[in-house]
Coordinates of C-alpha atoms and ligand atoms in Angstrom, one line a residue:
X1 CA 141.5 -132.9 27.8
X2 CA 139.6 -130.2 25.9
X3 CA 140.6 -126.6 26.3
X4 CA 138.1 -123.9 27.1
X5 CA 137.3 -121.5 24.3
X6 CA 139.4 -118.8 25.9
X7 CA 142.5 -120.7 27.0
X8 CA 145.6 -119.1 25.7
X9 CA 148.5 -120.3 27.7
X10 CA 149.6 -123.9 28.1
X11 CA 152.2 -124.2 30.8
X12 CA 154.0 -126.9 32.7
X13 CA 155.3 -127.1 36.2
X14 CA 159.0 -126.7 37.0
X15 CA 159.3 -130.4 37.9
X16 CA 158.1 -131.2 34.3
X17 CA 161.4 -129.8 32.8
X18 CA 162.6 -132.9 30.8
X19 CA 165.1 -135.1 32.7
X20 CA 166.7 -136.3 29.5
X21 CA 167.7 -135.0 26.1
X22 CA 166.3 -136.8 23.1
X23 CA 168.8 -138.2 20.6
X24 CA 167.2 -138.7 17.1
X25 CA 170.1 -140.7 15.8
X26 CA 168.9 -144.2 16.7
X27 CA 165.5 -143.4 15.2
X28 CA 166.9 -142.3 11.8
X29 CA 166.3 -144.6 8.8
X30 CA 170.1 -144.6 8.2
X31 CA 173.2 -143.8 10.3
X32 CA 174.6 -140.3 9.9
X33 CA 177.4 -139.9 7.3
X34 CA 180.9 -139.9 8.9
X35 CA 182.7 -136.7 9.7
X36 CA 186.0 -136.4 7.8
X37 CA 189.4 -134.9 8.6
X38 CA 189.9 -131.7 6.5
X39 CA 193.5 -132.8 5.7
X40 CA 193.3 -136.6 5.1
X41 CA 189.6 -137.0 4.1
X42 CA 189.5 -140.0 6.4
X43 CA 186.8 -140.4 9.1
X44 CA 187.8 -138.7 12.4
X45 CA 187.4 -140.1 15.9
X46 CA 186.7 -138.6 19.3
X47 CA 190.5 -137.9 19.9
X48 CA 190.6 -135.6 16.9
X49 CA 188.1 -133.3 18.5
X50 CA 189.7 -133.3 21.9
X51 CA 191.7 -130.0 21.4
X52 CA 188.3 -128.2 21.0
X53 CA 185.7 -129.9 23.2
X54 CA 185.5 -131.7 26.5
X55 CA 185.1 -135.5 26.1
X56 CA 181.6 -135.5 27.5
X57 CA 180.4 -133.3 24.7
X58 CA 182.4 -135.3 22.1
X59 CA 180.7 -138.5 23.3
X60 CA 177.3 -136.8 22.9
X61 CA 178.3 -135.7 19.4
X62 CA 178.8 -139.3 18.3
X63 CA 176.2 -140.9 20.6
X64 CA 173.6 -143.4 19.5
X65 CA 171.9 -143.7 22.9
X66 CA 168.2 -142.9 22.7
X67 CA 168.3 -140.4 25.5
X68 CA 171.0 -138.7 27.6
X69 CA 170.4 -137.6 31.2
X70 CA 170.4 -133.9 31.9
X71 CA 172.8 -133.1 34.8
X72 CA 171.0 -131.6 37.9
X73 CA 173.2 -128.5 37.7
X74 CA 172.0 -127.8 34.2
X75 CA 168.3 -128.5 35.0
X76 CA 168.6 -126.1 38.0
X77 CA 169.7 -123.3 35.7
X78 CA 166.9 -124.3 33.2
X79 CA 164.5 -123.5 36.0
X80 CA 165.2 -119.8 35.4
X81 CA 163.1 -119.9 32.2
X82 CA 161.9 -123.4 31.6
X83 CA 159.5 -124.9 31.0
X84 CA 158.7 -122.2 28.4
X85 CA 155.1 -121.5 27.6
X86 CA 153.0 -122.4 24.6
X87 CA 150.5 -119.8 23.5
X88 CA 147.5 -120.3 21.2
X89 CA 147.6 -117.3 18.9
X90 CA 143.9 -116.6 19.1
X91 CA 144.1 -112.9 18.0
X92 CA 146.3 -113.8 15.0
X93 CA 143.8 -116.5 14.0
X94 CA 141.0 -114.0 14.2
X95 CA 142.9 -111.4 12.2
X96 CA 143.6 -114.0 9.5
X97 CA 140.0 -115.2 9.7
X98 CA 141.3 -118.8 9.5
X99 CA 139.8 -122.0 10.7
X100 CA 143.4 -123.1 11.6
X101 CA 144.5 -123.3 15.2
X102 CA 147.9 -121.6 15.6
X103 CA 150.2 -122.4 18.6
X104 CA 153.6 -121.1 19.3
X105 CA 156.3 -122.2 21.8
X106 CA 158.0 -119.0 23.1
X107 CA 161.7 -119.3 23.8
X108 CA 162.3 -115.5 24.2
X109 CA 161.8 -115.6 28.0
X110 CA 165.3 -116.9 28.6
X111 CA 167.9 -114.4 30.1
X112 CA 169.5 -114.0 26.6
X113 CA 166.2 -113.7 24.9
X114 CA 166.3 -116.8 22.7
X115 CA 166.5 -120.6 22.8
X116 CA 170.3 -120.5 22.7
X117 CA 170.9 -120.8 26.5
X118 CA 169.4 -124.3 26.4
X119 CA 172.8 -125.5 24.9
X120 CA 175.0 -122.7 26.2
X121 CA 174.4 -123.7 29.8
X122 CA 175.0 -127.4 29.1
X123 CA 178.2 -126.6 27.2
X124 CA 179.5 -124.4 29.9
X125 CA 178.7 -127.1 32.5
X126 CA 180.7 -129.9 30.8
X127 CA 183.6 -127.5 30.1
X128 CA 183.7 -126.4 33.8
X129 CA 183.6 -130.0 34.9
X130 CA 186.5 -130.8 32.5
X131 CA 188.7 -128.0 34.0
X132 CA 188.4 -125.6 31.0
X133 CA 189.3 -122.0 32.0
X134 CA 188.0 -120.1 29.0
X135 CA 185.6 -120.7 26.1
X136 CA 185.9 -119.1 22.7
X137 CA 183.1 -118.7 20.2
X138 CA 181.8 -116.8 17.2
X139 CA 178.5 -114.9 17.1
X140 CA 176.6 -113.5 14.1
X141 CA 173.7 -111.4 15.2
X142 CA 174.9 -111.6 18.8
X143 CA 172.3 -114.0 20.4
X144 CA 174.8 -116.8 20.7
X145 CA 177.5 -114.6 22.1
X146 CA 175.0 -113.3 24.7
X147 CA 173.8 -116.8 25.6
X148 CA 177.3 -118.2 26.0
X149 CA 178.6 -115.3 28.0
X150 CA 175.6 -115.6 30.3
X151 CA 176.3 -119.3 30.8
X152 CA 180.0 -118.7 31.4
X153 CA 179.2 -116.0 34.0
X154 CA 177.1 -118.6 35.9
X155 CA 179.9 -121.2 35.9
X156 CA 182.8 -118.8 36.5
X157 CA 184.4 -119.4 33.0
X158 CA 186.1 -116.7 30.9
X159 CA 184.6 -116.2 27.5
X160 CA 186.0 -114.7 24.2
X161 CA 183.6 -113.8 21.5
X162 CA 184.4 -113.1 17.8
X163 CA 181.4 -111.2 16.5
X164 CA 180.9 -110.8 12.7
X165 CA 182.0 -107.3 11.9
X166 CA 178.8 -106.2 10.1
X167 CA 176.7 -107.1 13.2
X168 CA 179.2 -105.7 15.6
X169 CA 178.5 -102.2 14.3
X170 CA 174.8 -102.8 13.5
X171 CA 173.9 -104.2 16.9
X172 CA 176.0 -102.4 19.5
X173 CA 173.7 -103.3 22.4
X174 CA 174.4 -107.1 21.9
X175 CA 178.0 -106.2 22.4
X176 CA 177.2 -104.3 25.5
X177 CA 175.2 -107.2 26.8
X178 CA 178.0 -109.6 26.2
X179 CA 180.4 -107.3 28.0
X180 CA 177.9 -106.9 30.9
X181 CA 178.1 -110.7 31.4
X182 CA 181.9 -110.3 31.6
X183 CA 183.1 -111.7 28.2
X184 CA 185.7 -110.2 25.9
X185 CA 184.5 -109.4 22.4
X186 CA 186.3 -108.7 19.1
X187 CA 184.9 -107.6 15.7
X188 CA 185.7 -110.4 13.2
X189 CA 187.9 -110.6 11.2
X190 CA 190.2 -109.4 14.0
X191 CA 194.0 -109.1 14.3
X192 CA 193.9 -111.5 17.2
X193 CA 194.3 -114.6 15.1
X194 CA 196.2 -115.7 12.0
X195 CA 192.9 -116.6 10.3
X196 CA 191.6 -113.0 10.9
X197 CA 194.9 -111.4 9.7
X198 CA 194.9 -113.5 6.6
X199 CA 191.3 -112.5 5.7
X200 CA 192.0 -108.8 6.5
X201 CA 195.1 -108.9 4.3
X202 CA 193.1 -110.2 1.3
X203 CA 189.9 -108.0 1.9
X204 CA 190.4 -105.3 4.4
X205 CA 186.8 -104.0 4.0
X206 CA 185.0 -107.4 4.4
X207 CA 181.8 -107.3 6.5
X208 CA 182.9 -110.6 7.9
X209 CA 180.9 -113.8 8.0
X210 CA 180.1 -116.6 10.4
X211 CA 182.5 -118.9 8.5
X212 CA 185.4 -116.4 9.2
X213 CA 184.5 -115.8 12.8
X214 CA 184.4 -119.6 13.4
X215 CA 187.9 -119.9 12.0
X216 CA 189.1 -117.3 14.5
X217 CA 187.4 -118.9 17.5
X218 CA 188.6 -122.4 16.6
X219 CA 192.1 -121.2 16.1
X220 CA 192.1 -119.4 19.4
X221 CA 190.9 -122.5 21.3
X222 CA 193.2 -124.9 19.4
X223 CA 196.3 -122.7 20.2
X224 CA 195.6 -122.3 23.9
X225 CA 195.7 -125.3 26.3
X226 CA 193.3 -123.9 28.9
X227 CA 190.7 -122.9 26.3
X228 CA 188.0 -124.8 24.5
X229 CA 185.7 -123.9 21.6
X230 CA 181.9 -123.7 21.8
X231 CA 179.5 -123.7 18.9
X232 CA 175.9 -122.5 19.2
X233 CA 174.3 -124.5 16.4
X234 CA 175.0 -127.1 13.6
X235 CA 176.7 -129.8 15.8
X236 CA 174.8 -132.9 16.9
X237 CA 175.2 -132.2 20.6
X238 CA 173.7 -128.8 20.2
X239 CA 170.6 -130.3 18.4
X240 CA 170.4 -132.7 21.3
X241 CA 170.4 -130.1 24.0
X242 CA 167.7 -128.1 22.3
X243 CA 165.3 -131.1 22.4
X244 CA 164.0 -129.9 25.7
X245 CA 161.8 -127.5 23.6
X246 CA 160.0 -130.2 21.6
X247 CA 159.6 -132.6 24.6
X248 CA 157.9 -129.9 26.6
X249 CA 155.8 -129.0 23.5
X250 CA 154.5 -132.6 23.1
X251 CA 153.2 -132.5 26.7
X252 CA 151.7 -129.0 26.3
X253 CA 149.9 -129.9 23.1
X254 CA 148.5 -132.9 24.9
X255 CA 147.2 -130.4 27.6
X256 CA 145.7 -128.4 24.7
X257 CA 144.0 -131.5 23.5
X258 CA 145.4 -131.3 20.0
X259 CA 148.2 -132.8 17.9
X260 CA 149.9 -130.5 15.3
X261 CA 149.4 -131.3 11.6
X262 CA 152.3 -129.1 10.8
X263 CA 155.3 -128.1 13.0
X264 CA 157.4 -125.1 11.8
X265 CA 160.7 -123.4 12.8
X266 CA 163.2 -121.2 11.2
X267 CA 166.6 -122.5 10.3
X268 CA 170.0 -120.8 10.6
X269 CA 172.2 -123.7 11.6
X270 CA 169.2 -125.8 12.6
X271 CA 169.2 -125.8 16.4
X272 CA 165.8 -124.2 17.3
X273 CA 164.3 -126.2 14.4
X274 CA 165.8 -129.4 15.8
X275 CA 164.8 -128.5 19.3
X276 CA 161.2 -128.1 18.5
X277 CA 160.8 -130.7 15.7
X278 CA 163.0 -133.7 16.5
X279 CA 160.7 -135.1 19.2
X280 CA 157.8 -134.8 16.7
X281 CA 160.0 -136.4 13.9
X282 CA 160.7 -139.2 16.4
X283 CA 157.0 -139.8 16.7
X284 CA 156.7 -139.8 12.9
X285 CA 159.5 -142.4 12.7
X286 CA 158.4 -144.6 15.6
X287 CA 154.6 -144.3 15.5
X288 CA 154.0 -143.5 11.8
X289 CA 152.5 -140.0 12.5
X290 CA 151.9 -138.0 9.4
X291 CA 153.0 -134.6 10.8
X292 CA 154.4 -132.2 8.2
X293 CA 157.6 -130.6 9.5
X294 CA 158.6 -127.3 7.8
X295 CA 162.0 -125.5 7.9
X296 CA 161.8 -121.7 7.0
X297 CA 164.9 -119.9 5.7
X298 CA 165.6 -116.6 4.0
X299 CA 165.9 -116.4 0.2
X300 CA 169.1 -114.4 0.8
X301 CA 170.7 -117.5 2.3
X302 CA 168.8 -120.4 0.8
X303 CA 170.9 -123.3 2.1
X304 CA 168.2 -126.0 2.3
X305 CA 166.2 -124.9 -0.8
X306 CA 169.1 -124.1 -3.2
X307 CA 172.2 -125.6 -1.7
X308 CA 173.7 -129.0 -2.6
X309 CA 174.0 -132.0 -0.3
X310 CA 177.7 -132.6 -0.2
X311 CA 180.8 -132.7 2.1
X312 CA 181.9 -129.2 3.0
X313 CA 183.9 -127.3 5.6
X314 CA 182.2 -125.7 8.6
X315 CA 184.4 -122.5 8.4
X316 CA 186.0 -120.3 5.8
X317 CA 189.7 -121.0 6.4
X318 CA 189.5 -124.8 6.6
X319 CA 190.2 -125.6 10.3
X320 CA 187.0 -127.6 10.9
X321 CA 186.2 -131.2 9.9
X322 CA 184.3 -131.9 6.7
X323 CA 180.6 -132.7 7.3
X324 CA 177.9 -133.8 4.8
X325 CA 175.2 -131.2 4.7
X326 CA 173.3 -128.9 2.4
X327 CA 175.7 -126.1 1.7
X328 CA 176.1 -122.9 -0.4
X329 CA 179.9 -123.4 -0.2
X330 CA 182.2 -122.4 2.7
X331 CA 183.4 -119.3 0.8
X332 CA 179.8 -118.0 0.7
X333 CA 179.6 -114.5 2.1
X334 CA 175.9 -113.6 2.6
X335 CA 174.5 -110.2 1.8
X336 CA 174.1 -107.9 4.9
X337 CA 170.4 -108.7 5.4
X338 CA 169.2 -108.2 8.9
X339 CA 168.1 -111.7 9.8
X340 CA 171.6 -112.1 11.0
X341 CA 171.2 -115.4 12.7
X342 CA 170.2 -117.2 9.5
X343 CA 173.3 -116.4 7.5
X344 CA 175.4 -119.6 7.8
X345 CA 176.5 -121.3 4.5
X346 CA 175.6 -124.8 5.8
X347 CA 173.2 -126.4 8.2
X348 CA 173.1 -129.1 10.9
X349 CA 174.0 -132.5 9.2
X350 CA 171.1 -134.1 11.1
X351 CA 168.6 -131.6 9.8
X352 CA 170.0 -132.0 6.3
X353 CA 169.8 -135.8 6.5
X354 CA 166.1 -135.5 7.4
X355 CA 165.5 -133.3 4.4
X356 CA 167.4 -135.7 2.2
X357 CA 165.2 -138.6 3.5
X358 CA 162.1 -136.5 2.7
X359 CA 161.0 -136.4 6.4
X360 CA 160.9 -132.6 6.5
X361 CA 160.2 -129.8 3.9
X362 CA 162.0 -126.5 3.4
X363 CA 160.7 -123.1 2.2
X364 CA 162.5 -119.8 1.6
X365 CA 161.0 -116.4 2.3
X366 CA 162.0 -112.9 1.1
X367 CA 162.6 -110.5 3.9
X368 CA 159.8 -108.0 3.2
X369 CA 157.2 -110.7 3.6
X370 CA 159.0 -111.8 6.7
X371 CA 158.8 -108.4 8.3
X372 CA 155.2 -108.0 7.2
X373 CA 154.5 -111.2 9.2
X374 CA 156.5 -110.0 12.1
X375 CA 154.5 -106.7 12.4
X376 CA 151.2 -108.5 12.0
X377 CA 152.2 -110.8 14.8
X378 CA 153.4 -108.0 17.1
X379 CA 150.1 -106.1 16.5
X380 CA 147.9 -109.1 17.3
X381 CA 149.9 -111.2 19.8
X382 CA 152.0 -108.5 21.4
X383 CA 155.4 -110.1 21.3
X384 CA 157.9 -108.4 19.0
X385 CA 159.7 -111.3 17.3
X386 CA 163.3 -111.7 16.4
X387 CA 163.7 -111.3 12.6
X388 CA 164.9 -114.9 12.5
X389 CA 161.8 -116.2 14.3
X390 CA 159.6 -114.1 11.9
X391 CA 160.5 -116.6 9.1
X392 CA 158.7 -119.2 11.1
X393 CA 155.8 -116.8 11.6
X394 CA 155.6 -116.2 7.9
X395 CA 155.4 -119.9 7.2
X396 CA 152.7 -120.3 10.0
X397 CA 150.6 -117.5 8.5
X398 CA 151.0 -119.0 5.0
X399 CA 149.8 -122.4 6.3
X400 CA 146.9 -120.7 8.1
X401 CA 145.9 -118.8 4.9
X402 CA 146.1 -122.1 2.9
X403 CA 143.8 -123.7 5.5
X404 CA 141.4 -120.9 5.1
X405 CA 141.4 -121.2 1.3
X406 CA 140.8 -124.9 1.5
X407 CA 138.2 -124.5 4.2
X408 CA 140.0 -127.0 6.5
X409 CA 140.8 -127.0 10.1
X410 CA 144.6 -127.4 10.6
X411 CA 146.6 -127.4 13.8
X412 CA 149.9 -125.4 13.4
X413 CA 152.7 -125.2 15.9
X414 CA 155.7 -123.0 15.4
X415 CA 158.8 -122.0 17.4
X416 CA 159.0 -118.4 18.4
X417 CA 162.8 -118.7 19.0
X418 CA 163.4 -115.3 20.4
X419 CA 162.3 -111.7 20.9
X420 CA 163.5 -108.8 18.7
X421 CA 164.3 -106.2 21.3
X422 CA 167.9 -105.9 20.0
X423 CA 166.8 -105.8 16.4
X424 CA 165.0 -102.5 16.3
X425 CA 167.4 -101.2 13.7
X426 CA 166.1 -103.8 11.3
X427 CA 162.5 -102.8 12.2
X428 CA 163.4 -99.1 11.7
X429 CA 164.9 -99.9 8.2
X430 CA 161.7 -101.8 7.3
X431 CA 159.4 -99.0 8.4
X432 CA 161.6 -96.5 6.5
X433 CA 161.2 -98.6 3.3
X434 CA 165.0 -99.3 3.3
X435 CA 164.8 -103.1 3.3
X436 CA 164.9 -104.9 0.0
X437 CA 164.2 -108.4 -1.0
X438 CA 167.3 -110.3 -2.1
X439 CA 167.5 -113.6 -3.9
X440 CA 170.9 -115.0 -3.7
X441 CA 172.0 -115.2 -7.4
X442 CA 172.2 -118.7 -8.8
X443 CA 175.6 -117.8 -10.5
X444 CA 177.0 -116.8 -7.1
X445 CA 175.9 -120.1 -5.6
X446 CA 177.4 -122.0 -8.5
X447 CA 180.7 -120.1 -8.1
X448 CA 180.9 -120.8 -4.4
X449 CA 180.2 -124.5 -5.0
X450 CA 183.2 -124.8 -7.3
X451 CA 185.3 -124.5 -4.0
X452 CA 183.8 -127.5 -2.3
X453 CA 186.5 -129.8 -1.0
X454 CA 187.1 -133.0 -3.1
X455 CA 186.2 -136.1 -1.2
X456 CA 187.4 -139.4 -2.5
Ligands
PLP501 C1 170.5 -117.9 16.5 C2 169.0 -117.8 16.3 C3 168.4 -118.5 15.3 C4 169.1 -119.3 14.3 O1 169.9 -120.4 14.8 P1 169.4 -121.9 14.8 O2 170.6 -122.7 15.2 O3 169.0 -122.2 13.3 O4 168.2 -122.0 15.7 C5 167.0 -118.4 15.2 N1 166.3 -117.6 16.0 C6 166.9 -116.9 17.0 C7 166.1 -116.1 17.9 C8 168.3 -117.0 17.2 O5 168.9 -116.4 18.2

């Protein structure tokens, strides 16, 4: 079906919300590397994860089924914002004077303002069904804390959020939103947990990090019988839940009468990237499509472009299992750049495996060029992007400019993972000339990598 020369929005009907999540594992060229116990270095089994997660999510974590059915209760809540629209960025194309066609999938229309409720709702559902009373979690920039507290409110679960201290003070309205949904929130490191007290004793002025906040949330769940832990990215079941994005996108691009040459998303822990791109990677693997898949990350936290592919811990204190991933080292404390959601030391093992297999590419952007792209996007397309999502916009614009230089038509699809309405402090800093580019120093990466756990 050809689109008219004005069509801008490609939408699906509510009954076209996917009925299943897509699991990339059986399509991979090799099985995923085993997850190891932090104490023994031996592969762990489902029972080892039972103190933290309900069995339904653990089984999804290790599943090799091609698809997993989405429960009706979850789909019913998805109806609040799904299917999400795809827009053709005609005004941005014009401003760039590019022959490229630029499309974006917009996930900012969810109640929390990002893609994160796609998994938060699923996780809250399985926990409720399992009899969990309370969920604990960490949040960096605050989007995940907002998403999970929203989902907990809908299922009548209590929620405790450990928010990285730097963000807690930089983004007070995320905290207000989390409290509005009824959750309890602490600046991390906090005095609530042994992990938090340990870090505070060693460095009382630390800005905190996602690794530290994860230690606190995991400890809280592991030491309370009625509580479970919930993670907003990185884990296989989170990538799985997000695949509703890419499944919808495949249908919408069909409606647009085009197939993308390049699919782009930003990567923090990998979930919005996996969500949009895994269904396209699946078509690459099964149908031999040549689609380029690009992961965009900040130069200040260059996990995929400068990290090593090795076993590492998911948190700072050492409570989580060892997973094989690109990592900057679990002791990595990122500089206080504003793209808070992209500051994790590691990335989803599934995303990392795709990079290792050469099925995807990664590129790092300095933040001034990222904000330049964000502002150009806002002034042409109208939506004010989250700084994280602006990394994908930067890559999309670079691809469109390369197409112009080469005089070739190229179809670009990227994920606009969220809006930036809670990030105005970062925009203010950019307009005031206070933001600086930061390349994470190679020496600091080398130092952090000396702390990688030894695996036999
Ligand atoms: C959390 C977040 C990210 C980064 O997390 P991923 O798991 O890599 O997707 C990106 N964009 C937005 C809007 C976010 O809220």
